[in-house]
Amino acid sequence: MTLGRLYGELKGAVRVALITGFALLGGCTTYVQTQVAAFSDWSGTDATRTYAFERSAQQQNSIEQKTYEALAANELATHSFKQVPDASANYRVELSYSIRGDMVTVRQPVYYDPWPMYGGWYGRPYGWGGYGGWGPWGGWDMGPTGYVDQSYPIFVHSLQIRMTERESGREVYKVTASNSGGESSLVRAMPYLIRSALADFPLGNGTVRTVKIPLDKTGGVGNEAPVAVGANEKAAAPAPGPAPVPVQ
């Protein structure tokens, strides 16, 4: 699955997320939801999990690249990977990433306002709609009087981690992670992307799933383990690693 195709799928999902009030790092959101797709030909053991980062020409002297590599190294260490000089590494790890801005338009219903002096209002606050026609007051139709289009900025953050055998150049693992929301900073989204991409490493070939990572009280990355949403789990082959835990 290419980043472009995944972006297209995510754009549709973003509409639902906006309607339900989801934002990547804001407000009362309690978790960040990331879409993950993995391709695997992994056969390595813990004893051979030595690696070095490989950089493109543009990444060679990049402080941003070093920052993301440090985050990835910390997460790889939880899966028994050890960073070593390139000459003695069994694997090379490449990071590629991007952020894309877009606008999403959502059509919102407009309801009749019985007290115009207080300004218009949208939706049905505090569950009043359950009474129907203003409940005990009755007599007014509570259906929408019209609709208005509201546009929101949205940012799609993407990360790809690619692992190859150093000696043969054979690709053994490639995983893509993408999430979206109102956060315009890639550096703030990166910890979620990396943890989601490497959760339950190695995933089976062709695995597509959604990973949820809790936020801590300060809005940072929570200490709880990432959780895979079982309803979105689709694997072309059985995963050799631990099975994801479905959300109840």
XYZ file of C-alpha atoms in Angstrom:
248
model
C 0.000 0.000 0.000
C 1.440 3.366 -1.048
C 1.402 6.487 1.113
C -0.795 8.173 -1.491
C -3.410 5.408 -1.380
C -3.364 5.329 2.402
C -3.777 9.113 2.442
C -6.854 8.780 0.263
C -8.425 6.237 2.589
C -7.616 8.348 5.619
C -9.213 11.442 4.106
C -12.593 9.730 4.118
C -12.140 8.558 7.689
C -11.214 12.083 8.744
C -14.733 13.302 8.007
C -16.161 10.919 10.568
C -13.456 11.870 13.050
C -14.239 15.555 12.746
C -17.960 15.055 13.171
C -17.398 13.116 16.400
C -15.036 15.789 17.716
C -11.740 13.892 17.317
C -8.540 15.950 17.145
C -5.018 14.521 17.202
C -3.589 16.230 20.255
C -6.235 18.529 21.564
C -9.082 19.001 23.974
C -10.441 15.970 25.773
C -9.083 13.383 23.359
C -7.779 10.437 25.365
C -5.912 8.613 22.631
C -4.345 8.993 19.183
C -5.537 6.641 16.462
C -3.052 5.601 13.754
C -3.538 3.540 10.610
C -0.782 0.938 10.093
C 0.047 -1.265 7.087
C 2.931 -3.771 7.146
C 4.702 -5.981 4.595
C 6.976 -8.639 6.030
C 9.493 -11.281 5.003
C 10.986 -11.344 8.472
C 12.951 -14.405 9.616
C 15.514 -12.841 11.952
C 16.115 -13.859 15.554
C 16.899 -11.786 18.630
C 20.576 -12.726 18.317
C 20.847 -11.097 14.879
C 18.896 -7.895 15.538
C 21.768 -5.460 15.006
C 21.161 -2.462 12.782
C 22.383 0.895 11.549
C 20.321 3.752 10.154
C 20.578 4.459 6.456
C 20.025 8.028 5.266
C 19.243 9.645 1.964
C 21.479 12.437 0.688
C 19.029 15.045 2.035
C 19.006 13.411 5.479
C 22.769 13.183 5.984
C 23.217 16.355 8.033
C 19.648 16.794 9.216
C 19.025 17.506 12.908
C 15.383 16.551 12.354
C 16.491 13.165 11.026
C 18.692 12.559 14.076
C 15.792 13.436 16.355
C 13.493 10.910 14.716
C 16.219 8.272 14.646
C 16.653 8.634 18.413
C 12.916 8.041 18.898
C 12.997 5.024 16.598
C 16.100 3.610 18.331
C 14.349 3.743 21.709
C 11.369 1.853 20.331
C 13.484 -0.674 18.428
C 15.349 -1.437 21.652
C 12.097 -2.713 23.164
C 12.139 -5.386 20.441
C 15.736 -6.495 21.163
C 17.331 -4.405 18.409
C 20.804 -3.036 19.042
C 22.252 -0.087 17.137
C 25.835 -0.733 15.970
C 28.258 0.732 13.389
C 27.178 0.080 9.816
C 30.041 -2.343 9.091
C 28.870 -4.772 11.788
C 25.096 -4.360 11.351
C 22.903 -7.154 10.048
C 20.161 -4.725 9.028
C 19.779 -1.202 7.749
C 16.798 0.870 8.861
C 15.477 3.729 6.727
C 12.989 6.360 7.878
C 10.895 8.441 5.514
C 8.194 10.830 6.631
C 5.919 13.630 5.515
C 3.136 15.987 6.568
C 0.362 17.170 4.269
C -2.188 19.892 4.896
C -5.731 19.863 3.578
C -9.188 21.292 4.236
C -12.157 19.109 5.048
C -15.721 20.411 4.664
C -18.462 18.970 6.865
C -22.166 19.709 6.388
C -23.805 20.621 9.704
C -27.567 20.872 10.389
C -29.020 24.202 11.557
C -32.012 24.005 13.932
C -34.771 26.480 14.647
C -33.906 28.983 17.388
C -36.927 29.840 19.596
C -34.894 32.578 21.344
C -33.161 34.515 18.532
C -31.874 37.150 20.959
C -29.394 34.525 22.240
C -27.983 33.711 18.813
C -28.286 30.680 16.590
C -27.328 27.170 17.617
C -26.423 23.883 15.990
C -27.336 20.375 16.965
C -29.424 19.380 19.966
C -27.598 20.231 23.175
C -27.881 18.194 26.355
C -29.908 15.484 24.633
C -33.061 17.616 24.345
C -33.838 15.914 21.037
C -34.941 12.864 23.028
C -38.104 14.696 24.105
C -39.128 15.376 20.501
C -40.854 18.635 19.581
C -39.589 20.331 22.756
C -41.003 17.559 24.932
C -43.493 18.937 27.435
C -43.625 22.277 25.638
C -44.459 20.633 22.300
C -45.728 22.327 19.190
C -42.444 23.134 17.450
C -40.790 20.982 14.841
C -37.283 20.153 16.089
C -36.002 19.036 12.708
C -33.193 21.009 11.028
C -34.223 24.156 9.177
C -31.251 23.899 6.872
C -27.600 22.986 6.573
C -24.350 24.912 6.517
C -20.933 23.784 5.276
C -18.075 24.287 7.717
C -14.437 23.806 6.690
C -11.661 22.613 8.985
C -7.874 22.402 8.468
C -6.568 18.857 8.639
C -2.991 17.538 8.648
C -1.994 14.022 7.633
C 1.261 12.772 9.192
C 2.974 9.754 7.628
C 5.967 7.596 8.500
C 7.528 4.645 6.715
C 10.121 2.356 8.322
C 11.977 0.076 5.935
C 14.405 -2.686 6.981
C 16.821 -4.378 4.610
C 19.612 -6.925 5.025
C 22.883 -5.025 4.877
C 24.831 -7.620 2.894
C 22.179 -8.641 0.349
C 20.052 -5.501 0.232
C 16.931 -7.683 0.499
C 13.905 -5.940 1.943
C 12.643 -7.853 4.967
C 10.171 -5.459 6.581
C 8.293 -2.310 5.611
C 5.630 -0.632 7.700
C 3.694 2.562 7.083
C 1.878 4.551 9.774
C -0.412 7.535 9.206
C -2.618 9.637 11.441
C -4.471 12.904 11.050
C -5.933 15.806 12.971
C -5.497 19.478 13.715
C -1.871 19.156 14.838
C 0.360 20.992 12.344
C 3.665 19.777 13.815
C 5.199 16.545 12.542
C 7.614 16.386 15.474
C 4.708 16.182 17.941
C 3.041 13.447 15.902
C 6.213 11.380 15.413
C 6.249 9.536 18.784
C 2.764 8.194 18.046
C 3.716 7.196 14.508
C 6.828 5.322 15.620
C 5.173 3.498 18.516
C 2.232 2.514 16.334
C 4.437 1.361 13.460
C 6.565 -0.892 15.666
C 3.850 -2.180 18.013
C 3.767 -6.012 18.054
C 6.808 -6.254 15.754
C 6.997 -8.153 13.465
C 3.494 -8.058 12.016
C 2.418 -10.590 9.424
C 2.729 -9.817 5.736
C -0.151 -7.672 4.498
C -1.399 -6.664 7.945
C -3.622 -3.562 7.984
C -4.873 -2.304 11.333
C -5.663 0.679 13.518
C -3.541 1.301 16.629
C -4.702 3.455 19.553
C -2.153 5.047 21.901
C -3.385 6.759 25.083
C -2.439 10.323 25.964
C -1.086 11.135 29.400
C -2.487 13.948 31.552
C -0.172 16.540 29.990
C -1.143 15.628 26.426
C 2.031 13.615 25.772
C 2.418 9.947 24.922
C 0.950 7.734 27.620
C 2.856 4.858 29.211
C 0.189 2.305 28.386
C 0.936 -0.168 25.612
C -0.471 0.572 22.150
C -3.686 -1.327 21.472
C -4.739 -2.658 18.078
C -8.404 -2.242 17.165
C -9.492 -5.736 16.257
C -12.278 -4.702 13.875
C -9.718 -3.208 11.462
C -7.259 -6.104 11.624
C -6.693 -7.757 8.229
C -3.692 -10.030 7.803
C -2.700 -11.830 4.615
C -0.557 -14.198 6.675
C -0.488 -15.081 10.389
C 1.646 -12.704 12.421
C 4.645 -14.424 14.043
C 4.546 -11.936 16.929
C 1.959 -11.525 19.716
C -1.634 -11.202 18.616
C -3.147 -7.695 18.922
C -5.532 -7.042 21.808
C -8.986 -5.955 20.593
C -10.663 -2.933 22.182
C -13.838 -3.842 24.062
